[in-house]
Amino acid sequence: MPKINVLPKSIAELIAAGEVVERPASIVKEAVENAIDAGASHITVEIQRGGISYIRITDDGCGIAADDVPKAFLRHATSKIGKACDLDQISTLGFRGEALAATCAVSKVEMFTKTAEEDFGTHYKIEGGEEILHEEVGCPDGTTLIVRDLFYNTPARMKFLKKDVSEGTTVSAIIERQALSNPQIAFKLIRDGKQTLSTSGDGKLTGAVYSILGREISNTLIPADLTLDGVTVSGLVCKPVACRASRAYQFTFLNGRYVQSGTITAATEQAYKNSAMVGKFPVFVLNVKIPFETVDVNVHPAKTQVRFSDEKRVFTAVYNAVKNAILSGDTRPQLEINKPKTNTFLHMTTEQYRQTAVNLPAQEIKPQPKEVIKTPSEPSRLKSDNTPFFLRDEFKPNVTQKKIAVDIEKTAEENKETPVKTQPELQEKTQEREYSPKDEIKLVGEAFNTYIIVQKGDTIFLIDKHAAHERILFNKLKENHVAESQSLLVPITVKLIGDEYTAMVSNISLLNDYGFEVEDFGNESVMVRAIPAMLSKEDAESVIVEAAGSLTAKGSVDLDRIDDILHSVACKAAIKAGYITSDVEKLNLAIKVLDDKDVMYCPHGRPVAFEIKKYNLEKHFGRIQ
Ligand code: ADP
Ligand code: MG
């Protein structure tokens, strides 16, 4: 039988320390949190060799009174919790009373500290948990903590450290988070003698974000601000086009503390659904404030994981805050026109110009071939009543067009010399006029049977007609919930396999809510009796197959699956690039796009339109300087 020993205190301390201090960044995090708790407005962190050989944290906070200094280094010594019930109300960052004790157990620590009330400060040294020095000293108000030779007495742990550079990077990440969550504090980080980070401490989040994430990202951010049901959400989120390939630029702070919360991340990303490209992640810096008693931060020793007593409330508030921000703060992307290469002719005298012109090879001017309008090779999609499919409800001439027609007739009447115009001429005339009551929207034309070009005010918009129509149909489907349905004269059976069949059969009611009428037909097949009205019959089978795929997609929630199915429907029903579209349809589509803030991206996140400002064109043509 092995004998049971009670561990000597020094070994027990070392084991406990291991839980708090894993690497230099853990010390920096705890020490900076102490400085923040102490009310500092300037915090400077200096590290050498990634913090392994040297860390110094200087703050101008409240300092520690001479008598209290040794106590601060004892385990469970804290000025932040008095009694057990305080645990529910923790508003300070540190509260375990372990950080200083753990740090001094595994390194050589030195502290200078002074409170405003004291005439002198304290100089204290403690190594491996043993006090070495405690004396009076002249020093400024605040605290400087110096940590040298981390793990000098625990070589085994030393081995787990990464290269200096990566330890330094982890320290840097800690400071970035702290600076972002405390814009009122001026932070500085000095790595091996070089200042690598500095914030102004002016209290503005935008300023801190600019200093830390850089100009490019800052320029894409829009403010989010909302209080809902006791949850306050504020901060900055990126425009959907600026989403990144990773989650590296996502910062969540809960009651001032950096946290990783699946709920908050999911709520934010959900708000970008259908706006951001698939596989891209939003950039955000969000501060979420909720009553302290509804969150348990004590779940994980490093305290970045949190648990909410009411997940749904937090989700809803964050989702709405972000969604509102995107809807109100997003603007269409501007098409970058490349700066013209230095124009050789710009600075030439007339004489020089003539010389050059003479030397230029004569350019052959070929007659431009007449544009051949190709009809789409796919069978034309006609509804039974022979209305082109894209001339359904959403594109039927509305009041606007009728008004135009009346106006034109009037013009014709007023103008005595003009003979009564025939219908086609009238239509041509319509194109030349400025159209609608929002009458600045003017159809300029269409390029490649794909991009509708309109002009509104001093802006030209290039609209991808498929993306735009797809988005409009998608929004319509989402709004209607129960979509209009059309019965198929001859029901079709669709063969599915394995998981897809199972998923389809167990979600039949979901599909039937959106205008389908699908039945289990046994033998791994389903019978389709009706499809959403906007689809053409030829698409029925492929939409069902796609829907089955969406329903099988890993771990997706109902909302996502419905969206995916609606995407398929909208995509199939939308005008295709390359199709011929009439001017009225083009204009109507453009009006819809420009009038509706929610038609910014296609459901897959591709932009629907780009804009070019007149000002920029004029600049590029040298009309203005
Ligand atoms: P905790 O922060 O959990 O209380 P620590 O071990 O981090 O435990 O610190 C112990 C105590 O030392 C704190 O409660 C605080 O009173 C004091 N302290 C530590 N760092 C500072 C600082 N930079 N300025 C003022 N007081 C400090
Ligand atoms: Mg602390």
XYZ file of C-alpha atoms and ligand atoms in Angstrom:
653
model
C 0.000 0.000 0.000
C 1.598 3.323 -0.962
C 1.641 5.847 1.879
C -0.559 8.926 1.562
C 1.341 12.227 1.916
C 0.033 15.724 2.264
C 1.917 17.784 -0.320
C 4.301 20.413 0.973
C 2.834 23.909 0.515
C 5.395 24.920 -2.134
C 4.477 21.975 -4.369
C 0.760 22.547 -3.862
C 1.278 26.177 -4.924
C 3.135 25.087 -8.037
C 0.328 22.754 -9.054
C -2.294 25.429 -8.458
C -0.187 27.930 -10.387
C -0.197 25.660 -13.408
C -3.921 26.089 -13.754
C -3.697 29.865 -13.880
C -0.352 30.470 -15.553
C 0.114 28.441 -18.691
C 2.164 30.888 -20.683
C 3.315 34.521 -20.685
C 0.000 35.633 -22.116
C -1.841 34.309 -19.050
C 0.265 36.541 -16.800
C -0.233 39.541 -19.061
C -3.967 38.958 -19.165
C -4.299 38.756 -15.385
C -2.016 41.705 -14.755
C -3.745 43.931 -17.283
C -7.111 42.960 -15.805
C -5.795 43.958 -12.402
C -4.709 47.306 -13.856
C -8.132 47.836 -15.402
C -9.810 46.912 -12.102
C -7.497 49.427 -10.429
C -8.979 52.171 -12.613
C -5.925 52.817 -14.780
C -6.208 55.127 -17.780
C -2.783 54.241 -19.216
C -1.452 50.694 -19.401
C 1.878 49.856 -20.968
C 3.028 46.295 -21.493
C 6.583 45.471 -22.412
C 7.769 41.961 -23.208
C 11.006 40.342 -24.219
C 11.356 36.937 -25.882
C 7.600 36.631 -26.119
C 7.331 37.372 -22.404
C 9.269 34.289 -21.371
C 12.290 36.197 -20.095
C 10.668 39.523 -19.228
C 7.238 41.105 -18.801
C 6.596 44.568 -17.419
C 3.135 46.004 -16.929
C 2.860 49.620 -15.857
C -0.412 51.281 -14.892
C -1.556 54.530 -13.343
C -4.320 52.943 -11.310
C -5.042 53.108 -7.580
C -1.936 51.218 -6.469
C -1.653 48.943 -3.408
C -1.055 50.254 0.102
C 2.327 49.231 1.588
C 0.829 46.870 4.188
C -1.352 45.095 1.647
C 1.377 44.312 -0.831
C 2.489 40.944 0.662
C -1.140 39.948 1.068
C -1.817 40.518 -2.608
C 0.620 37.679 -3.370
C -1.149 35.131 -1.154
C -3.585 32.646 -2.669
C -7.216 33.588 -2.325
C -6.193 37.105 -1.428
C -8.403 39.577 -3.217
C -9.898 42.953 -2.608
C -12.727 42.088 -4.965
C -14.906 39.550 -3.190
C -15.965 39.711 0.437
C -18.587 37.053 0.843
C -20.067 34.184 -1.176
C -23.136 36.063 -2.380
C -20.854 38.563 -4.120
C -20.130 35.868 -6.696
C -23.370 36.624 -8.508
C -22.534 40.272 -8.845
C -19.019 40.108 -10.132
C -18.310 43.189 -12.179
C -14.548 43.325 -11.857
C -12.380 41.266 -14.161
C -10.306 39.342 -11.646
C -11.881 37.799 -8.608
C -10.217 34.516 -7.817
C -7.368 36.089 -5.894
C -4.988 33.664 -7.584
C -3.140 35.514 -10.292
C -0.375 37.161 -8.317
C 0.108 34.086 -6.119
C 0.331 31.822 -9.158
C 2.673 34.166 -10.991
C 5.145 34.502 -8.160
C 5.165 30.718 -7.647
C 6.659 30.119 -11.100
C 8.776 33.216 -11.778
C 10.779 36.053 -10.286
C 8.458 38.945 -9.545
C 9.166 42.540 -8.661
C 6.574 45.220 -7.935
C 6.623 48.992 -7.551
C 3.366 50.396 -6.311
C 2.007 53.540 -4.688
C -1.415 54.798 -3.736
C -2.264 58.488 -4.049
C -2.691 58.773 -0.240
C 0.813 57.505 0.554
C 3.918 59.673 0.437
C 6.119 56.768 -0.541
C 5.598 53.756 -2.645
C 6.543 50.133 -2.054
C 9.241 48.091 -3.726
C 8.570 44.367 -3.330
C 10.400 41.286 -4.618
C 9.213 37.700 -4.460
C 10.759 34.660 -6.208
C 9.275 31.184 -6.327
C 6.767 32.356 -3.728
C 9.529 33.514 -1.289
C 9.580 37.170 -0.260
C 13.013 38.665 -0.958
C 12.531 42.387 -0.416
C 9.934 44.778 0.969
C 11.044 48.408 1.186
C 9.876 51.973 0.772
C 10.690 53.635 -2.497
C 9.944 56.824 -4.387
C 7.719 56.024 -7.392
C 4.729 57.432 -9.233
C 1.125 56.578 -8.309
C 0.051 53.282 -9.775
C 1.659 49.894 -10.146
C 4.498 48.373 -12.128
C 4.729 44.610 -12.128
C 7.853 42.956 -13.512
C 7.952 39.219 -14.162
C 11.242 37.575 -15.087
C 12.278 34.057 -16.091
C 8.924 32.394 -16.276
C 9.016 28.702 -15.266
C 12.659 29.004 -14.142
C 11.824 26.538 -11.352
C 9.562 24.224 -13.362
C 11.579 23.173 -16.429
C 8.937 20.605 -17.403
C 6.416 23.348 -17.971
C 8.958 25.431 -19.834
C 8.980 22.714 -22.491
C 5.353 23.345 -23.305
C 5.995 26.916 -24.346
C 6.021 27.660 -28.022
C 8.594 29.706 -29.904
C 9.147 33.238 -28.607
C 7.368 34.672 -31.613
C 4.191 32.719 -31.075
C 4.142 33.436 -27.351
C 4.586 37.120 -28.230
C 1.730 36.916 -30.702
C -0.529 35.415 -28.068
C 0.364 38.270 -25.723
C -0.401 40.704 -28.491
C -3.827 39.119 -29.073
C -4.602 39.571 -25.376
C -3.723 43.268 -25.492
C -5.753 43.748 -28.680
C -8.852 42.353 -27.008
C -8.306 44.418 -23.902
C -7.738 47.577 -25.893
C -10.869 46.956 -27.970
C -13.005 46.446 -24.906
C -11.537 49.471 -23.137
C -11.298 52.347 -25.598
C -11.129 54.718 -22.626
C -7.712 53.319 -21.703
C -4.550 54.143 -23.645
C -2.708 50.880 -24.273
C 0.822 50.368 -25.492
C 2.608 47.152 -26.285
C 6.364 47.049 -26.699
C 7.820 43.810 -28.078
C 11.587 43.408 -27.863
C 12.052 47.151 -27.754
C 9.639 47.942 -30.593
C 6.254 49.511 -30.022
C 3.799 47.322 -31.892
C 0.467 48.596 -30.630
C -0.838 51.842 -29.286
C -4.319 53.195 -28.714
C -5.265 56.724 -27.809
C -7.636 56.017 -24.955
C -10.017 58.691 -26.204
C -13.015 56.522 -25.354
C -14.105 55.944 -28.943
C -14.439 52.386 -30.191
C -13.853 53.442 -33.795
C -10.494 54.907 -32.781
C -9.421 51.754 -30.984
C -10.569 49.595 -33.890
C -8.655 51.779 -36.323
C -5.457 51.406 -34.287
C -5.811 47.676 -33.907
C -7.510 46.294 -36.994
C -6.159 48.880 -39.399
C -7.654 51.293 -41.862
C -8.936 48.864 -44.453
C -11.121 46.929 -42.064
C -12.204 50.028 -40.135
C -13.563 51.569 -43.308
C -15.971 48.697 -43.785
C -17.510 48.870 -40.327
C -20.936 50.165 -39.444
C -22.289 50.866 -35.976
C -24.682 48.513 -34.226
C -26.724 49.699 -31.279
C -29.770 48.155 -29.690
C -31.260 47.411 -26.314
C -33.838 44.661 -26.278
C -35.345 42.946 -23.292
C -32.600 44.034 -20.921
C -29.791 43.089 -23.295
C -27.727 45.987 -24.634
C -25.701 45.400 -27.770
C -23.317 48.002 -29.133
C -20.276 48.041 -31.314
C -19.223 47.763 -34.931
C -19.985 45.168 -37.578
C -18.737 44.934 -41.145
C -20.690 45.459 -44.304
C -21.591 42.103 -45.806
C -19.150 42.469 -48.718
C -16.302 42.860 -46.251
C -16.739 39.451 -44.645
C -13.503 37.508 -44.258
C -12.404 33.976 -44.893
C -11.904 33.302 -41.177
C -13.326 34.247 -37.817
C -10.084 35.926 -36.782
C -11.712 39.346 -36.729
C -14.547 38.600 -34.372
C -14.471 40.129 -30.927
C -17.191 39.619 -28.385
C -17.180 41.337 -25.024
C -19.672 40.464 -22.380
C -20.026 42.998 -19.598
C -16.574 44.259 -20.533
C -14.904 40.874 -20.614
C -13.607 39.167 -23.762
C -15.614 35.988 -24.178
C -16.194 33.249 -26.674
C -19.874 32.682 -26.939
C -21.374 30.334 -29.476
C -24.706 32.040 -28.956
C -23.450 35.523 -29.782
C -21.358 34.370 -32.750
C -24.261 32.366 -34.146
C -26.685 35.272 -33.719
C -24.311 37.605 -35.536
C -23.622 35.217 -38.382
C -27.308 34.477 -38.723
C -27.896 38.185 -39.322
C -25.549 38.006 -42.331
C -27.249 34.963 -43.745
C -28.356 35.711 -47.290
C -26.190 38.825 -47.408
C -22.675 37.544 -46.968
C -21.021 35.099 -49.304
C -21.237 31.501 -48.262
C -18.112 30.491 -46.361
C -17.218 34.036 -45.313
C -17.400 35.335 -41.788
C -18.340 38.759 -40.525
C -15.871 41.079 -38.828
C -17.297 42.440 -35.609
C -16.498 44.069 -32.298
C -19.566 43.720 -30.116
C -20.133 44.732 -26.557
C -23.003 42.893 -24.969
C -24.260 43.992 -21.592
C -26.657 41.884 -19.590
C -27.543 41.797 -15.901
C -24.646 40.141 -14.079
C -26.822 37.533 -12.434
C -27.991 36.114 -15.784
C -24.527 35.032 -16.857
C -22.110 32.579 -15.333
C -18.549 33.594 -16.162
C -17.137 31.188 -13.670
C -17.487 28.224 -16.025
C -13.895 28.052 -17.224
C -10.693 28.991 -15.396
C -9.526 31.181 -18.268
C -12.987 32.704 -18.140
C -13.549 33.123 -21.849
C -16.411 30.637 -22.046
C -19.727 31.868 -20.712
C -23.128 30.422 -19.988
C -26.376 32.376 -20.126
C -29.478 31.613 -18.137
C -31.544 32.750 -21.116
C -29.741 31.987 -24.368
C -32.658 32.949 -26.546
C -32.938 36.456 -25.161
C -29.268 37.126 -25.866
C -29.525 35.575 -29.347
C -32.547 37.685 -30.279
C -31.020 40.952 -29.102
C -27.709 40.353 -30.879
C -29.395 39.137 -34.064
C -31.633 42.197 -34.251
C -28.882 44.651 -33.408
C -26.679 43.301 -36.176
C -29.483 42.900 -38.700
C -30.581 46.509 -38.127
C -27.040 47.709 -38.509
C -26.644 45.897 -41.818
C -29.967 47.159 -43.137
C -29.446 50.761 -42.180
C -25.713 51.155 -42.543
C -24.873 49.216 -45.669
C -24.304 50.956 -48.943
C -23.803 49.520 -52.387
C -20.243 48.810 -53.350
C -18.704 51.387 -55.635
C -17.134 50.117 -58.768
C -13.466 51.032 -58.683
C -12.502 52.582 -61.951
C -8.815 52.019 -62.491
C -6.845 55.186 -62.513
C -5.842 55.842 -66.102
C -2.167 55.157 -66.730
C -0.295 58.409 -66.809
C -1.669 60.039 -69.874
C 1.185 60.822 -72.174
C -0.802 63.461 -73.985
C -1.816 65.340 -70.890
C 1.344 67.323 -70.451
C 2.266 67.754 -74.096
C 2.418 70.924 -76.037
C 0.422 70.998 -79.263
C 3.627 70.641 -81.204
C 4.752 67.582 -79.253
C 1.314 66.096 -79.688
C 1.429 66.508 -83.440
C 4.838 64.863 -83.548
C 3.583 61.881 -81.574
C 0.415 61.609 -83.574
C 2.411 61.478 -86.762
C 4.553 58.671 -85.400
C 1.668 56.594 -84.140
C 0.790 53.683 -86.419
C -2.434 54.400 -88.233
C -5.187 52.416 -86.601
C -7.446 50.462 -88.819
C -11.015 51.245 -88.042
C -13.099 48.166 -88.559
C -16.795 48.510 -89.021
C -18.483 47.267 -85.871
C -20.502 44.150 -86.558
C -24.140 44.645 -85.787
C -25.058 43.151 -82.463
C -26.784 39.869 -82.964
C -29.460 39.270 -80.418
C -29.419 35.650 -79.476
C -32.502 34.046 -78.142
C -31.761 31.746 -75.248
C -31.227 28.181 -76.319
C -33.312 26.881 -73.421
C -36.944 26.444 -74.237
C -38.682 29.729 -73.682
C -40.444 29.720 -70.373
C -44.010 30.593 -71.051
C -46.790 30.303 -68.607
C -49.929 28.689 -69.891
C -51.463 32.124 -70.439
C -48.466 32.999 -72.610
C -47.207 35.676 -70.251
C -43.411 35.576 -70.246
C -42.552 34.109 -66.869
C -40.782 37.197 -65.653
C -43.770 39.336 -66.428
C -45.649 37.955 -63.485
C -46.950 39.975 -60.604
C -43.732 41.550 -59.573
C -43.062 42.853 -63.067
C -46.491 43.677 -64.273
C -46.628 47.316 -65.284
C -47.658 49.206 -62.213
C -49.174 52.612 -61.671
C -45.932 54.171 -62.754
C -46.086 52.767 -66.245
C -49.747 53.593 -66.652
C -49.023 57.145 -65.687
C -46.253 57.344 -68.235
C -48.505 56.036 -70.936
C -51.070 58.711 -70.105
C -48.395 61.387 -70.083
C -47.225 60.322 -73.493
C -50.715 60.405 -74.911
C -51.102 63.874 -73.499
C -47.873 64.987 -75.114
C -49.073 63.580 -78.392
C -52.354 65.442 -78.130
C -50.756 68.715 -77.119
C -48.388 68.564 -80.018
C -50.715 69.301 -82.930
C -48.108 68.667 -85.610
C -47.356 65.189 -84.379
C -49.461 62.606 -86.071
C -51.051 60.045 -83.787
C -48.327 57.636 -82.905
C -48.528 53.952 -83.397
C -47.978 51.721 -80.422
C -44.349 50.712 -81.101
C -43.328 54.337 -81.568
C -44.956 55.201 -78.314
C -42.950 52.526 -76.622
C -39.748 53.858 -78.069
C -40.626 57.297 -76.858
C -41.208 55.852 -73.407
C -37.624 54.666 -73.304
C -36.250 58.103 -73.937
C -38.209 59.684 -71.195
C -37.386 59.772 -67.584
C -39.724 57.167 -66.288
C -41.127 56.877 -62.848
C -42.473 59.057 -60.073
C -39.268 58.362 -58.325
C -38.546 59.852 -61.661
C -34.849 60.092 -61.371
C -34.469 56.400 -62.263
C -33.677 56.298 -65.945
C -32.905 53.230 -67.988
C -29.652 53.638 -69.822
C -29.488 50.157 -71.288
C -28.223 46.673 -70.744
C -24.843 45.113 -71.346
C -24.342 41.492 -72.377
C -28.035 40.784 -71.798
C -27.025 40.554 -68.155
C -26.240 43.902 -66.594
C -28.989 46.473 -66.531
C -27.650 50.009 -66.532
C -29.718 52.761 -64.950
C -29.085 56.290 -63.891
C -30.468 57.894 -60.764
C -29.481 61.341 -59.638
C -25.738 61.511 -60.052
C -25.176 57.779 -59.860
C -25.067 55.044 -62.468
C -26.025 51.577 -61.290
C -24.956 48.345 -62.925
C -27.424 45.699 -61.886
C -26.930 41.977 -62.307
C -30.427 41.083 -63.398
C -30.333 37.460 -62.352
C -28.929 38.232 -58.907
C -31.419 41.039 -58.425
C -34.428 39.068 -59.528
C -33.355 36.092 -57.476
C -33.109 38.263 -54.388
C -36.480 39.876 -54.987
C -38.156 36.506 -55.423
C -36.374 35.141 -52.386
C -37.565 38.030 -50.223
C -41.051 37.574 -51.547
C -41.031 33.880 -50.727
C -39.767 34.579 -47.240
C -42.374 37.219 -46.598
C -45.296 35.223 -47.854
C -44.412 32.175 -45.851
C -47.214 30.227 -47.472
C -46.261 30.666 -51.076
C -48.700 30.582 -53.934
C -48.833 27.168 -55.404
C -49.566 25.694 -58.833
C -50.839 22.169 -59.277
C -49.101 19.988 -61.785
C -51.530 18.481 -64.263
C -49.453 15.370 -64.303
C -47.785 14.778 -60.928
C -44.154 13.795 -61.182
C -42.228 11.262 -59.158
C -38.717 12.060 -58.082
C -36.233 9.377 -57.137
C -34.060 10.172 -54.143
C -31.500 8.059 -52.379
C -30.561 7.159 -48.811
C -30.289 10.130 -46.460
C -31.857 12.488 -48.938
C -34.962 10.398 -49.179
C -35.219 10.090 -45.391
C -34.642 13.816 -44.903
C -37.195 14.698 -47.556
C -39.857 12.425 -46.146
C -39.412 13.692 -42.607
C -39.588 17.310 -43.786
C -42.512 17.080 -46.138
C -44.610 19.437 -44.044
C -41.860 22.053 -44.197
C -41.894 21.961 -47.993
C -45.658 21.956 -48.109
C -45.628 25.206 -46.146
C -43.799 26.831 -49.020
C -46.056 25.988 -51.908
C -45.027 22.417 -52.626
C -47.276 19.429 -52.373
C -45.070 16.439 -51.894
C -45.969 12.927 -50.779
C -43.962 9.908 -49.812
C -44.298 7.537 -52.775
C -42.347 4.713 -51.183
C -39.397 2.920 -52.718
C -37.113 5.913 -52.133
C -39.177 8.259 -54.227
C -41.602 11.113 -53.669
C -44.567 12.278 -55.669
C -44.815 15.991 -56.422
C -48.331 17.266 -57.040
C -47.760 21.008 -56.801
C -44.892 23.467 -56.842
C -44.547 27.173 -55.957
C -46.311 29.295 -58.563
C -43.203 31.127 -59.603
C -41.433 27.958 -60.743
C -41.840 26.430 -64.139
C -42.737 22.764 -64.376
C -39.418 21.852 -65.943
C -37.705 22.925 -62.765
C -39.838 20.881 -60.388
C -37.603 17.846 -60.321
C -34.307 19.663 -59.903
C -35.691 21.865 -57.131
C -36.878 18.802 -55.236
C -33.479 17.183 -55.625
C -31.741 20.353 -54.417
C -34.160 20.674 -51.530
C -33.410 17.106 -50.499
C -29.737 18.022 -50.513
C -30.351 21.102 -48.359
C -32.405 19.092 -45.914
C -29.596 16.613 -45.498
C -26.928 19.284 -44.953
C -25.045 18.724 -41.752
C -26.383 20.071 -38.507
C -28.298 22.925 -40.046
C -31.212 24.404 -38.185
C -34.691 24.577 -39.652
C -34.335 28.238 -40.534
C -31.221 27.576 -42.603
C -32.796 24.664 -44.425
C -35.832 26.687 -45.355
C -33.583 29.456 -46.602
C -31.611 27.001 -48.682
C -34.767 25.632 -50.232
C -36.080 29.116 -50.950
C -32.736 29.962 -52.565
C -33.153 27.055 -54.936
C -36.684 28.098 -55.807
C -35.751 31.760 -56.297
C -32.686 30.875 -58.333
C -34.648 28.597 -60.662
C -37.472 31.094 -61.078
C -35.303 34.152 -61.668
C -34.458 35.614 -65.069
C -31.221 34.162 -66.281
C -28.289 36.181 -67.438
C -28.325 36.154 -71.220
C -32.108 36.127 -71.498
C -33.828 38.880 -73.379
C -35.648 41.246 -71.059
C -37.931 44.042 -72.185
C -37.241 47.639 -71.238
C -40.256 47.785 -68.970
C -39.025 44.733 -67.145
C -35.536 46.136 -66.875
C -36.805 49.377 -65.475
C -39.135 47.689 -63.030
C -36.385 45.470 -61.810
C -34.128 48.487 -61.351
C -36.807 50.363 -59.425
C -37.262 47.393 -57.127
C -33.543 47.098 -56.572
C -32.953 50.751 -55.833
C -36.025 51.148 -53.657
C -35.480 48.191 -51.427
C -32.643 48.226 -48.951
C -32.974 44.489 -48.644
C -32.054 43.845 -52.262
C -28.364 44.375 -51.777
C -27.020 40.878 -52.299
C -28.304 37.773 -53.990
C -29.177 35.001 -51.554
C -25.696 33.556 -52.059
C -24.111 36.836 -51.060
C -23.034 38.131 -54.456
C -23.671 41.845 -54.841
C -26.756 42.756 -56.842
C -25.532 46.131 -58.040
C -22.506 48.334 -58.279
C -22.587 52.056 -58.505
C -20.475 54.615 -60.291
C -20.670 58.223 -59.217
C -20.805 60.958 -61.810
C -18.154 62.776 -59.857
C -15.757 59.876 -60.278
C -16.432 59.602 -63.977
C -15.811 63.284 -64.419
C -12.596 62.967 -62.518
C -11.450 60.110 -64.686
C -12.303 61.997 -67.839
C -10.426 64.987 -66.512
C -13.490 67.234 -66.557
C -12.783 68.123 -62.983
C -9.519 67.947 -61.110
P -7.740 39.184 -7.981
O -7.481 40.126 -9.105
O -8.488 37.993 -8.415
O -8.282 39.851 -6.791
P -4.929 38.954 -8.000
O -4.003 37.894 -7.478
O -4.905 39.228 -9.439
O -6.361 38.551 -7.528
O -4.667 40.291 -7.205
C -4.780 40.309 -5.806
C -5.096 41.691 -5.346
O -3.956 42.542 -5.549
C -6.232 42.350 -6.032
O -7.469 42.012 -5.452
C -5.907 43.837 -5.886
O -6.376 44.312 -4.652
C -4.405 43.848 -5.821
N -3.796 44.248 -7.138
C -3.209 43.433 -8.019
N -2.734 44.124 -9.091
C -3.032 45.418 -8.858
C -2.816 46.641 -9.608
N -2.199 46.661 -10.806
N -3.263 47.795 -9.036
C -3.899 47.787 -7.850
N -4.138 46.669 -7.121
C -3.707 45.505 -7.616
Mg -6.534 39.673 -10.727
